[in-house]
């Protein structure tokens, strides 16, 4: 019985550390600086002020896209395995649909107030904010085909 318990604890510890290398770990812990990376297709958001450029959240909790395009937000975290697996899918779709929507990647550890405003309790979490104030939310890892289908349905409302 003890051996089975020890094996389970070892497996859990291995899973928690899976995908992290010492180089990444040390670069994350050495600095508290906020890093923002942007491409033509995707804005990786590191602070609430950047999110506020694209969406508005009223005092009563109403959320709207500021422009005429929907804003697609990928709520994620660096420690989240499914988030890391979904990231290339999100980036690919962002590249394909950049003319139809604004794509933001938001680290919930760096922007907790934004995650809280959206009611994010599980990640990865995709929130599609429309200019009319409607928000479509999808939680969990998605394959490319599934995410593309969701985006096509949501953007063609």
Short mmCIF file of C-alpha atoms in Angstrom, two decimals:
data_model
loop_
_atom_site.label_atom_id
_atom_site.label_comp_id
_atom_site.label_asym_id
_atom_site.label_seq_id
_atom_site.Cartn_x
_atom_site.Cartn_y
_atom_site.Cartn_z
CA UNK A 1 0.00 0.00 0.00
CA UNK A 2 2.81 2.41 0.92
CA UNK A 3 4.60 1.66 -2.35
CA UNK A 4 1.45 2.43 -4.35
CA UNK A 5 1.03 5.73 -2.46
CA UNK A 6 4.69 6.69 -3.03
CA UNK A 7 4.37 5.89 -6.74
CA UNK A 8 1.26 8.09 -6.98
CA UNK A 9 3.00 10.99 -5.22
CA UNK A 10 6.04 10.64 -7.49
CA UNK A 11 3.82 10.61 -10.58
CA UNK A 12 1.95 13.70 -9.41
CA UNK A 13 5.23 15.52 -8.72
CA UNK A 14 6.52 14.62 -12.16
CA UNK A 15 3.33 15.87 -13.79
CA UNK A 16 3.49 19.20 -11.96
CA UNK A 17 7.05 19.78 -13.12
CA UNK A 18 6.42 18.51 -16.64
CA UNK A 19 7.44 20.92 -19.38
CA UNK A 20 9.45 23.27 -17.16
CA UNK A 21 13.16 23.51 -17.57
CA UNK A 22 15.60 25.22 -15.26
CA UNK A 23 16.31 27.98 -17.80
CA UNK A 24 12.63 28.94 -18.02
CA UNK A 25 12.18 28.63 -14.27
CA UNK A 26 15.13 30.89 -13.46
CA UNK A 27 14.15 33.55 -16.01
CA UNK A 28 10.63 33.64 -14.57
CA UNK A 29 11.80 34.01 -11.00
CA UNK A 30 14.60 36.53 -11.51
CA UNK A 31 12.42 39.39 -12.62
CA UNK A 32 9.04 40.84 -11.88
CA UNK A 33 9.14 42.84 -15.10
CA UNK A 34 6.10 42.59 -17.29
CA UNK A 35 6.88 41.25 -20.72
CA UNK A 36 4.66 42.05 -23.67
CA UNK A 37 5.10 40.45 -27.05
CA UNK A 38 3.07 41.47 -30.06
CA UNK A 39 2.81 40.40 -33.64
CA UNK A 40 0.52 41.63 -36.37
CA UNK A 41 -1.96 38.88 -35.44
CA UNK A 42 -1.74 38.63 -31.67
CA UNK A 43 -1.11 40.81 -28.65
CA UNK A 44 0.30 39.00 -25.62
CA UNK A 45 -0.99 41.09 -22.75
CA UNK A 46 0.97 41.51 -19.58
CA UNK A 47 -1.01 44.21 -17.80
CA UNK A 48 -4.57 45.44 -17.33
CA UNK A 49 -3.85 48.77 -19.05
CA UNK A 50 -3.17 46.92 -22.32
CA UNK A 51 -6.42 44.97 -22.02
CA UNK A 52 -8.22 48.25 -21.42
CA UNK A 53 -7.09 49.45 -24.87
CA UNK A 54 -9.32 46.80 -26.47
CA UNK A 55 -12.23 46.23 -24.09
CA UNK A 56 -14.23 48.23 -21.58
CA UNK A 57 -15.54 46.87 -18.31
CA UNK A 58 -18.15 49.08 -16.67
CA UNK A 59 -18.66 49.38 -12.92
CA UNK A 60 -21.72 47.14 -13.21
CA UNK A 61 -19.64 44.43 -14.93
CA UNK A 62 -20.79 45.03 -18.50
CA UNK A 63 -18.01 44.09 -20.94
CA UNK A 64 -17.75 45.41 -24.51
CA UNK A 65 -15.19 45.46 -27.30
CA UNK A 66 -14.03 49.04 -27.85
CA UNK A 67 -13.66 48.81 -31.61
CA UNK A 68 -15.86 47.44 -34.36
CA UNK A 69 -14.20 44.01 -34.25
CA UNK A 70 -14.75 41.30 -31.64
CA UNK A 71 -11.90 40.75 -29.18
CA UNK A 72 -10.85 37.14 -28.64
CA UNK A 73 -9.08 36.61 -25.32
CA UNK A 74 -7.13 33.48 -24.44
CA UNK A 75 -6.86 33.38 -20.64
CA UNK A 76 -3.90 31.17 -19.74
CA UNK A 77 -0.92 30.71 -17.40
CA UNK A 78 2.67 29.63 -17.95
CA UNK A 79 2.32 26.71 -15.51
CA UNK A 80 -0.78 25.30 -17.25
CA UNK A 81 -0.04 22.31 -19.50
CA UNK A 82 -3.30 22.48 -21.50
CA UNK A 83 -2.69 26.23 -21.98
CA UNK A 84 0.77 25.58 -23.41
CA UNK A 85 -0.68 22.89 -25.69
CA UNK A 86 -3.45 25.23 -26.89
CA UNK A 87 -1.14 28.21 -27.52
CA UNK A 88 -0.02 27.16 -31.05
CA UNK A 89 -3.66 26.54 -32.00
CA UNK A 90 -4.64 30.00 -30.76
CA UNK A 91 -1.71 31.63 -32.59
CA UNK A 92 -2.54 29.84 -35.85
CA UNK A 93 -6.20 30.88 -35.77
CA UNK A 94 -5.17 34.43 -34.81
CA UNK A 95 -3.03 34.53 -37.93
CA UNK A 96 -5.87 33.23 -40.11
CA UNK A 97 -8.58 35.50 -38.69
CA UNK A 98 -6.69 38.70 -37.80
CA UNK A 99 -8.82 40.70 -40.22
CA UNK A 100 -12.02 39.63 -38.43
CA UNK A 101 -11.07 40.05 -34.74
CA UNK A 102 -8.46 41.29 -32.29
CA UNK A 103 -6.65 38.44 -30.52
CA UNK A 104 -5.27 38.84 -26.99
CA UNK A 105 -3.40 36.33 -24.87
CA UNK A 106 -3.79 37.14 -21.17
CA UNK A 107 -1.73 35.47 -18.44
CA UNK A 108 -4.10 35.14 -15.48
CA UNK A 109 -1.20 35.40 -13.02
CA UNK A 110 -0.16 38.77 -14.47
CA UNK A 111 -3.69 40.15 -15.01
CA UNK A 112 -5.77 38.67 -12.19
CA UNK A 113 -8.26 41.56 -12.14
CA UNK A 114 -9.10 40.98 -15.81
CA UNK A 115 -9.55 37.24 -15.24
CA UNK A 116 -11.78 38.03 -12.27
CA UNK A 117 -13.89 40.48 -14.29
CA UNK A 118 -14.53 37.71 -16.83
CA UNK A 119 -15.28 35.14 -14.12
CA UNK A 120 -12.40 32.92 -15.20
CA UNK A 121 -12.10 29.94 -12.86
CA UNK A 122 -10.58 27.38 -15.28
CA UNK A 123 -7.98 27.74 -17.99
CA UNK A 124 -7.46 27.71 -20.87
CA UNK A 125 -10.47 29.93 -21.26
CA UNK A 126 -11.46 31.66 -24.49
CA UNK A 127 -13.73 34.69 -24.20
CA UNK A 128 -14.99 36.33 -27.38
CA UNK A 129 -16.15 39.87 -26.61
CA UNK A 130 -18.43 41.37 -29.24
CA UNK A 131 -18.93 45.12 -29.76
CA UNK A 132 -22.59 44.72 -28.73
CA UNK A 133 -21.53 43.45 -25.29
CA UNK A 134 -22.23 39.75 -25.75
CA UNK A 135 -19.48 37.42 -24.60
CA UNK A 136 -19.02 33.83 -25.79
CA UNK A 137 -16.91 31.68 -23.47
CA UNK A 138 -15.27 28.31 -24.12
CA UNK A 139 -13.21 26.48 -21.51
CA UNK A 140 -10.58 23.81 -22.01
CA UNK A 141 -8.11 22.66 -24.61
CA UNK A 142 -9.36 22.57 -28.21
CA UNK A 143 -7.86 21.10 -31.35
CA UNK A 144 -7.38 23.41 -34.35
CA UNK A 145 -10.53 22.23 -36.15
CA UNK A 146 -12.74 22.68 -33.09
CA UNK A 147 -11.40 26.15 -32.29
CA UNK A 148 -11.68 27.24 -35.94
CA UNK A 149 -15.31 26.07 -36.03
CA UNK A 150 -16.13 27.93 -32.81
CA UNK A 151 -14.51 31.08 -34.15
CA UNK A 152 -16.35 30.85 -37.48
CA UNK A 153 -19.71 30.46 -35.72
CA UNK A 154 -19.02 33.25 -33.24
CA UNK A 155 -17.65 35.76 -35.75
CA UNK A 156 -20.46 35.16 -38.26
CA UNK A 157 -23.33 35.88 -35.84
#
